[in-house]
């Protein structure tokens, strides 16, 4: 094969995915089998597969093999009353979440500021993985005041959604007060938990939720698989007032 044979392998596999010959979830042949199929060396096959994994068309699972990406592409709507379950169910996806770690920790300076607590105040810190149709789409650290919500971690372990857990404390409605989004490269453990290539980017979403009295009740930092989600910000109500003011003309 020629020096750039990996490109031909990449393009052929990409075409087969696009045409439906390789359907989502299909496991690719092993590396030696691919070498025989394409009459190419391991380096060319490995490079082609890696390129498609970075593009989000293939998913490499350590110890299991390489699969055609089956992750859904979500249009995740962000508004004043953003709800994870409603977002997914409205698009026909089954929502799910898994608690990976939980603890009560002293609030750091930035968590305390977000929740209007004293630095060092006890807060629940949960690390959870969210799924759509069983496929990981995000990781998230969430923080709630341990004094106001003493059994928060227990309620979440029992399978209650965030909205249902707030209901248990008499909070029948809440709104998103702020949202910020930026991108960066995935870290090794994040890529592993999201089942994506480490060179694929992630979207970091930080938000603060408030009750109907304007008191912060939750703060989170979500790490989203960028190839599996597109954020849609609904309505001008999400734009801070100061950013909508017109600058006065100077004379």
mmCIF file of C-alpha atoms in Angstrom:
data_model
loop_
_atom_site.group_PDB
_atom_site.id
_atom_site.type_symbol
_atom_site.label_atom_id
_atom_site.label_comp_id
_atom_site.label_asym_id
_atom_site.label_seq_id
_atom_site.Cartn_x
_atom_site.Cartn_y
_atom_site.Cartn_z
ATOM 1 C CA UNK A 1 0.000 0.000 0.000
ATOM 2 C CA UNK A 2 1.108 3.592 -0.517
ATOM 3 C CA UNK A 3 2.431 5.763 2.264
ATOM 4 C CA UNK A 4 -0.957 7.436 2.890
ATOM 5 C CA UNK A 5 -2.911 4.181 2.866
ATOM 6 C CA UNK A 6 -4.378 5.051 6.259
ATOM 7 C CA UNK A 7 -6.377 7.807 4.555
ATOM 8 C CA UNK A 8 -7.925 5.309 2.133
ATOM 9 C CA UNK A 9 -8.827 3.035 5.045
ATOM 10 C CA UNK A 10 -10.310 5.973 6.948
ATOM 11 C CA UNK A 11 -12.343 7.139 3.962
ATOM 12 C CA UNK A 12 -13.694 3.686 3.177
ATOM 13 C CA UNK A 13 -14.774 3.049 6.779
ATOM 14 C CA UNK A 14 -16.262 6.552 6.945
ATOM 15 C CA UNK A 15 -18.246 5.921 3.739
ATOM 16 C CA UNK A 16 -19.542 2.610 5.076
ATOM 17 C CA UNK A 17 -20.695 4.329 8.275
ATOM 18 C CA UNK A 18 -22.382 7.128 6.320
ATOM 19 C CA UNK A 19 -24.125 4.721 3.944
ATOM 20 C CA UNK A 20 -25.421 2.527 6.755
ATOM 21 C CA UNK A 21 -23.348 -0.522 5.825
ATOM 22 C CA UNK A 22 -21.808 -0.171 9.284
ATOM 23 C CA UNK A 23 -24.672 0.587 11.639
ATOM 24 C CA UNK A 24 -24.385 2.295 15.062
ATOM 25 C CA UNK A 25 -23.145 -0.120 17.692
ATOM 26 C CA UNK A 26 -21.528 -2.498 15.199
ATOM 27 C CA UNK A 27 -18.207 -3.887 16.397
ATOM 28 C CA UNK A 28 -15.369 -3.616 13.893
ATOM 29 C CA UNK A 29 -13.151 -6.609 13.133
ATOM 30 C CA UNK A 30 -10.001 -6.919 15.200
ATOM 31 C CA UNK A 31 -6.878 -5.038 14.169
ATOM 32 C CA UNK A 32 -5.231 -8.104 12.552
ATOM 33 C CA UNK A 33 -8.454 -8.789 10.643
ATOM 34 C CA UNK A 34 -8.600 -5.195 9.407
ATOM 35 C CA UNK A 35 -4.981 -5.469 8.300
ATOM 36 C CA UNK A 36 -5.873 -8.493 6.174
ATOM 37 C CA UNK A 37 -9.034 -6.855 4.807
ATOM 38 C CA UNK A 38 -7.197 -3.717 3.683
ATOM 39 C CA UNK A 39 -3.854 -5.403 2.929
ATOM 40 C CA UNK A 40 -2.222 -2.825 5.136
ATOM 41 C CA UNK A 41 0.079 -2.680 8.121
ATOM 42 C CA UNK A 42 -0.951 -2.223 11.753
ATOM 43 C CA UNK A 43 0.267 1.382 11.761
ATOM 44 C CA UNK A 44 -2.015 2.387 8.877
ATOM 45 C CA UNK A 45 -5.049 0.612 10.352
ATOM 46 C CA UNK A 46 -4.431 2.041 13.818
ATOM 47 C CA UNK A 47 -4.018 5.571 12.450
ATOM 48 C CA UNK A 48 -7.225 5.337 10.398
ATOM 49 C CA UNK A 49 -9.244 4.021 13.345
ATOM 50 C CA UNK A 50 -7.812 6.684 15.659
ATOM 51 C CA UNK A 51 -8.708 9.445 13.173
ATOM 52 C CA UNK A 52 -12.319 8.228 13.018
ATOM 53 C CA UNK A 53 -12.454 7.981 16.802
ATOM 54 C CA UNK A 54 -11.332 11.607 17.078
ATOM 55 C CA UNK A 55 -14.056 12.567 14.591
ATOM 56 C CA UNK A 56 -16.571 10.797 16.832
ATOM 57 C CA UNK A 57 -17.502 8.139 14.273
ATOM 58 C CA UNK A 58 -15.900 5.246 16.156
ATOM 59 C CA UNK A 59 -15.636 4.455 19.847
ATOM 60 C CA UNK A 60 -12.641 2.530 21.181
ATOM 61 C CA UNK A 61 -13.398 0.627 24.388
ATOM 62 C CA UNK A 62 -10.353 -0.707 26.196
ATOM 63 C CA UNK A 63 -10.491 -4.484 26.453
ATOM 64 C CA UNK A 64 -13.674 -4.771 24.356
ATOM 65 C CA UNK A 65 -12.887 -3.490 20.881
ATOM 66 C CA UNK A 66 -13.861 -0.741 18.444
ATOM 67 C CA UNK A 67 -17.488 0.114 17.744
ATOM 68 C CA UNK A 68 -19.383 2.398 15.386
ATOM 69 C CA UNK A 69 -20.502 5.313 17.535
ATOM 70 C CA UNK A 70 -24.065 4.844 18.705
ATOM 71 C CA UNK A 71 -24.299 7.976 20.827
ATOM 72 C CA UNK A 72 -27.284 10.246 20.200
ATOM 73 C CA UNK A 73 -26.779 13.800 18.970
ATOM 74 C CA UNK A 74 -28.756 15.958 21.358
ATOM 75 C CA UNK A 75 -30.078 19.465 21.008
ATOM 76 C CA UNK A 76 -29.933 20.354 24.686
ATOM 77 C CA UNK A 77 -32.182 23.342 25.358
ATOM 78 C CA UNK A 78 -31.042 25.750 28.050
ATOM 79 C CA UNK A 79 -33.595 28.134 29.516
ATOM 80 C CA UNK A 80 -34.768 29.452 32.860
ATOM 81 C CA UNK A 81 -36.347 26.071 33.675
ATOM 82 C CA UNK A 82 -33.924 23.625 32.098
ATOM 83 C CA UNK A 83 -34.629 20.032 33.127
ATOM 84 C CA UNK A 84 -32.378 17.146 32.105
ATOM 85 C CA UNK A 85 -35.110 14.476 31.939
ATOM 86 C CA UNK A 86 -37.500 16.689 29.972
ATOM 87 C CA UNK A 87 -34.753 17.603 27.512
ATOM 88 C CA UNK A 88 -34.041 13.968 26.701
ATOM 89 C CA UNK A 89 -37.576 12.597 26.838
ATOM 90 C CA UNK A 90 -38.829 15.311 24.470
ATOM 91 C CA UNK A 91 -36.349 14.045 21.855
ATOM 92 C CA UNK A 92 -37.160 10.380 22.352
ATOM 93 C CA UNK A 93 -34.093 9.480 24.427
ATOM 94 C CA UNK A 94 -34.181 7.548 27.688
ATOM 95 C CA UNK A 95 -32.398 9.558 30.420
ATOM 96 C CA UNK A 96 -30.266 7.923 33.066
ATOM 97 C CA UNK A 97 -27.654 8.793 35.651
ATOM 98 C CA UNK A 98 -25.104 7.008 37.812
ATOM 99 C CA UNK A 99 -23.512 8.261 41.027
ATOM 100 C CA UNK A 100 -19.763 7.690 40.807
ATOM 101 C CA UNK A 101 -18.701 9.376 44.048
ATOM 102 C CA UNK A 102 -20.316 11.340 46.875
ATOM 103 C CA UNK A 103 -19.073 13.171 49.928
ATOM 104 C CA UNK A 104 -19.727 16.101 52.261
ATOM 105 C CA UNK A 105 -16.886 18.575 51.895
ATOM 106 C CA UNK A 106 -16.070 22.127 53.022
ATOM 107 C CA UNK A 107 -17.235 24.610 50.388
ATOM 108 C CA UNK A 108 -14.376 26.028 48.379
ATOM 109 C CA UNK A 109 -14.277 29.765 47.753
ATOM 110 C CA UNK A 110 -15.975 29.497 44.332
ATOM 111 C CA UNK A 111 -18.650 27.046 45.511
ATOM 112 C CA UNK A 112 -19.358 29.196 48.566
ATOM 113 C CA UNK A 113 -19.700 32.284 46.379
ATOM 114 C CA UNK A 114 -22.066 30.511 43.977
ATOM 115 C CA UNK A 115 -24.294 29.216 46.789
ATOM 116 C CA UNK A 116 -23.930 32.330 48.993
ATOM 117 C CA UNK A 117 -22.447 30.326 51.844
ATOM 118 C CA UNK A 118 -19.496 30.891 54.121
ATOM 119 C CA UNK A 119 -16.298 29.396 52.785
ATOM 120 C CA UNK A 120 -15.843 26.037 54.479
ATOM 121 C CA UNK A 121 -19.576 25.460 55.041
ATOM 122 C CA UNK A 122 -20.538 21.783 54.548
ATOM 123 C CA UNK A 123 -21.835 20.960 51.064
ATOM 124 C CA UNK A 124 -22.805 17.762 49.297
ATOM 125 C CA UNK A 125 -20.407 17.015 46.452
ATOM 126 C CA UNK A 126 -21.665 14.409 44.001
ATOM 127 C CA UNK A 127 -19.933 13.189 40.890
ATOM 128 C CA UNK A 128 -22.458 11.695 38.489
ATOM 129 C CA UNK A 129 -22.483 10.391 34.947
ATOM 130 C CA UNK A 130 -25.528 11.147 32.801
ATOM 131 C CA UNK A 131 -26.634 8.904 29.954
ATOM 132 C CA UNK A 132 -28.935 8.975 26.940
ATOM 133 C CA UNK A 133 -30.165 5.577 25.804
ATOM 134 C CA UNK A 134 -27.417 4.072 27.964
ATOM 135 C CA UNK A 135 -24.617 6.089 26.305
ATOM 136 C CA UNK A 136 -22.583 8.510 28.481
ATOM 137 C CA UNK A 137 -23.111 12.135 27.478
ATOM 138 C CA UNK A 138 -21.831 14.065 30.496
ATOM 139 C CA UNK A 139 -20.102 13.994 33.863
ATOM 140 C CA UNK A 140 -21.057 16.456 36.534
ATOM 141 C CA UNK A 141 -19.976 17.692 39.929
ATOM 142 C CA UNK A 142 -23.015 19.048 41.780
ATOM 143 C CA UNK A 143 -23.016 20.971 45.040
ATOM 144 C CA UNK A 144 -25.898 21.533 47.478
ATOM 145 C CA UNK A 145 -25.852 22.953 50.996
ATOM 146 C CA UNK A 146 -25.664 20.013 53.436
ATOM 147 C CA UNK A 147 -27.463 22.015 56.135
ATOM 148 C CA UNK A 148 -30.475 22.859 53.979
ATOM 149 C CA UNK A 149 -30.530 19.487 52.181
ATOM 150 C CA UNK A 150 -29.212 16.963 54.738
ATOM 151 C CA UNK A 151 -30.361 13.813 52.884
ATOM 152 C CA UNK A 152 -29.576 15.023 49.378
ATOM 153 C CA UNK A 153 -27.114 12.258 48.484
ATOM 154 C CA UNK A 154 -29.464 9.594 49.853
ATOM 155 C CA UNK A 155 -32.378 10.865 47.757
ATOM 156 C CA UNK A 156 -30.265 10.904 44.610
ATOM 157 C CA UNK A 157 -29.013 7.376 45.335
ATOM 158 C CA UNK A 158 -32.631 6.265 45.570
ATOM 159 C CA UNK A 159 -33.105 7.346 41.951
ATOM 160 C CA UNK A 160 -34.863 10.670 42.450
ATOM 161 C CA UNK A 161 -34.168 13.283 39.810
ATOM 162 C CA UNK A 162 -32.876 16.681 40.899
ATOM 163 C CA UNK A 163 -36.377 18.136 40.514
ATOM 164 C CA UNK A 164 -37.899 15.296 42.570
ATOM 165 C CA UNK A 165 -35.250 15.700 45.266
ATOM 166 C CA UNK A 166 -36.009 19.412 45.540
ATOM 167 C CA UNK A 167 -39.715 18.561 45.829
ATOM 168 C CA UNK A 168 -38.853 16.445 48.882
ATOM 169 C CA UNK A 169 -37.692 19.665 50.551
ATOM 170 C CA UNK A 170 -40.766 21.662 49.549
ATOM 171 C CA UNK A 171 -39.197 23.358 46.535
ATOM 172 C CA UNK A 172 -41.866 22.957 43.878
ATOM 173 C CA UNK A 173 -40.169 25.113 41.259
ATOM 174 C CA UNK A 174 -36.730 26.547 40.586
ATOM 175 C CA UNK A 175 -34.933 28.414 37.826
ATOM 176 C CA UNK A 176 -31.487 28.639 36.324
ATOM 177 C CA UNK A 177 -29.825 31.864 37.335
ATOM 178 C CA UNK A 178 -26.665 31.670 35.252
ATOM 179 C CA UNK A 179 -24.903 29.459 32.715
ATOM 180 C CA UNK A 180 -21.385 29.613 31.325
ATOM 181 C CA UNK A 181 -19.878 27.344 28.661
ATOM 182 C CA UNK A 182 -16.331 26.844 27.451
ATOM 183 C CA UNK A 183 -14.465 24.061 25.663
ATOM 184 C CA UNK A 184 -11.201 22.269 26.367
ATOM 185 C CA UNK A 185 -9.498 18.937 25.736
ATOM 186 C CA UNK A 186 -10.774 15.965 27.675
ATOM 187 C CA UNK A 187 -8.670 14.673 30.542
ATOM 188 C CA UNK A 188 -7.750 11.000 30.610
ATOM 189 C CA UNK A 189 -10.276 9.935 33.278
ATOM 190 C CA UNK A 190 -13.028 12.066 31.693
ATOM 191 C CA UNK A 191 -12.461 10.454 28.287
ATOM 192 C CA UNK A 192 -12.595 7.016 29.877
ATOM 193 C CA UNK A 193 -15.873 7.691 31.706
ATOM 194 C CA UNK A 194 -17.415 9.348 28.635
ATOM 195 C CA UNK A 195 -16.180 6.520 26.397
ATOM 196 C CA UNK A 196 -14.636 8.930 23.914
ATOM 197 C CA UNK A 197 -11.188 9.490 22.446
ATOM 198 C CA UNK A 198 -8.948 11.620 24.658
ATOM 199 C CA UNK A 199 -8.294 14.034 21.767
ATOM 200 C CA UNK A 200 -12.000 14.814 21.409
ATOM 201 C CA UNK A 201 -13.027 18.085 23.104
ATOM 202 C CA UNK A 202 -15.460 18.448 25.959
ATOM 203 C CA UNK A 203 -17.788 21.318 26.826
ATOM 204 C CA UNK A 204 -17.570 22.576 30.402
ATOM 205 C CA UNK A 205 -20.909 23.953 31.588
ATOM 206 C CA UNK A 206 -21.185 25.765 34.922
ATOM 207 C CA UNK A 207 -24.578 26.758 36.263
ATOM 208 C CA UNK A 208 -26.358 28.047 39.347
ATOM 209 C CA UNK A 209 -29.994 27.222 40.165
ATOM 210 C CA UNK A 210 -32.140 29.392 42.429
ATOM 211 C CA UNK A 211 -35.476 28.898 44.180
ATOM 212 C CA UNK A 212 -38.412 31.193 43.516
ATOM 213 C CA UNK A 213 -37.159 33.572 46.226
ATOM 214 C CA UNK A 214 -33.912 34.012 44.337
ATOM 215 C CA UNK A 215 -31.822 31.975 46.813
ATOM 216 C CA UNK A 216 -29.152 29.730 45.234
ATOM 217 C CA UNK A 217 -29.907 26.052 45.869
ATOM 218 C CA UNK A 218 -27.532 24.231 43.539
ATOM 219 C CA UNK A 219 -24.282 24.730 41.687
ATOM 220 C CA UNK A 220 -22.734 22.363 39.168
ATOM 221 C CA UNK A 221 -19.924 21.916 36.712
ATOM 222 C CA UNK A 222 -20.789 19.542 33.878
ATOM 223 C CA UNK A 223 -18.318 17.959 31.466
ATOM 224 C CA UNK A 224 -20.201 17.175 28.242
ATOM 225 C CA UNK A 225 -19.060 15.082 25.274
ATOM 226 C CA UNK A 226 -18.908 17.802 22.622
ATOM 227 C CA UNK A 227 -19.535 15.403 19.745
ATOM 228 C CA UNK A 228 -22.816 14.229 21.305
ATOM 229 C CA UNK A 229 -24.525 17.470 22.266
ATOM 230 C CA UNK A 230 -25.396 20.873 20.869
ATOM 231 C CA UNK A 231 -26.577 23.513 23.313
ATOM 232 C CA UNK A 232 -29.511 25.704 22.317
ATOM 233 C CA UNK A 233 -30.091 28.779 24.465
ATOM 234 C CA UNK A 234 -33.785 29.614 24.474
ATOM 235 C CA UNK A 235 -34.959 33.225 24.665
ATOM 236 C CA UNK A 236 -33.422 36.547 25.604
ATOM 237 C CA UNK A 237 -34.358 35.958 29.239
ATOM 238 C CA UNK A 238 -31.090 34.058 29.649
ATOM 239 C CA UNK A 239 -28.987 37.057 28.631
ATOM 240 C CA UNK A 240 -27.789 39.116 31.601
ATOM 241 C CA UNK A 241 -29.494 42.530 31.703
ATOM 242 C CA UNK A 242 -26.218 44.372 31.495
ATOM 243 C CA UNK A 243 -25.386 42.704 28.148
ATOM 244 C CA UNK A 244 -28.655 43.902 26.604
ATOM 245 C CA UNK A 245 -28.210 47.546 27.451
ATOM 246 C CA UNK A 246 -27.244 49.736 24.582
ATOM 247 C CA UNK A 247 -24.152 51.808 25.003
ATOM 248 C CA UNK A 248 -24.829 55.487 25.201
ATOM 249 C CA UNK A 249 -23.417 57.429 22.328
ATOM 250 C CA UNK A 250 -20.602 59.721 23.336
ATOM 251 C CA UNK A 251 -20.626 63.211 22.050
#
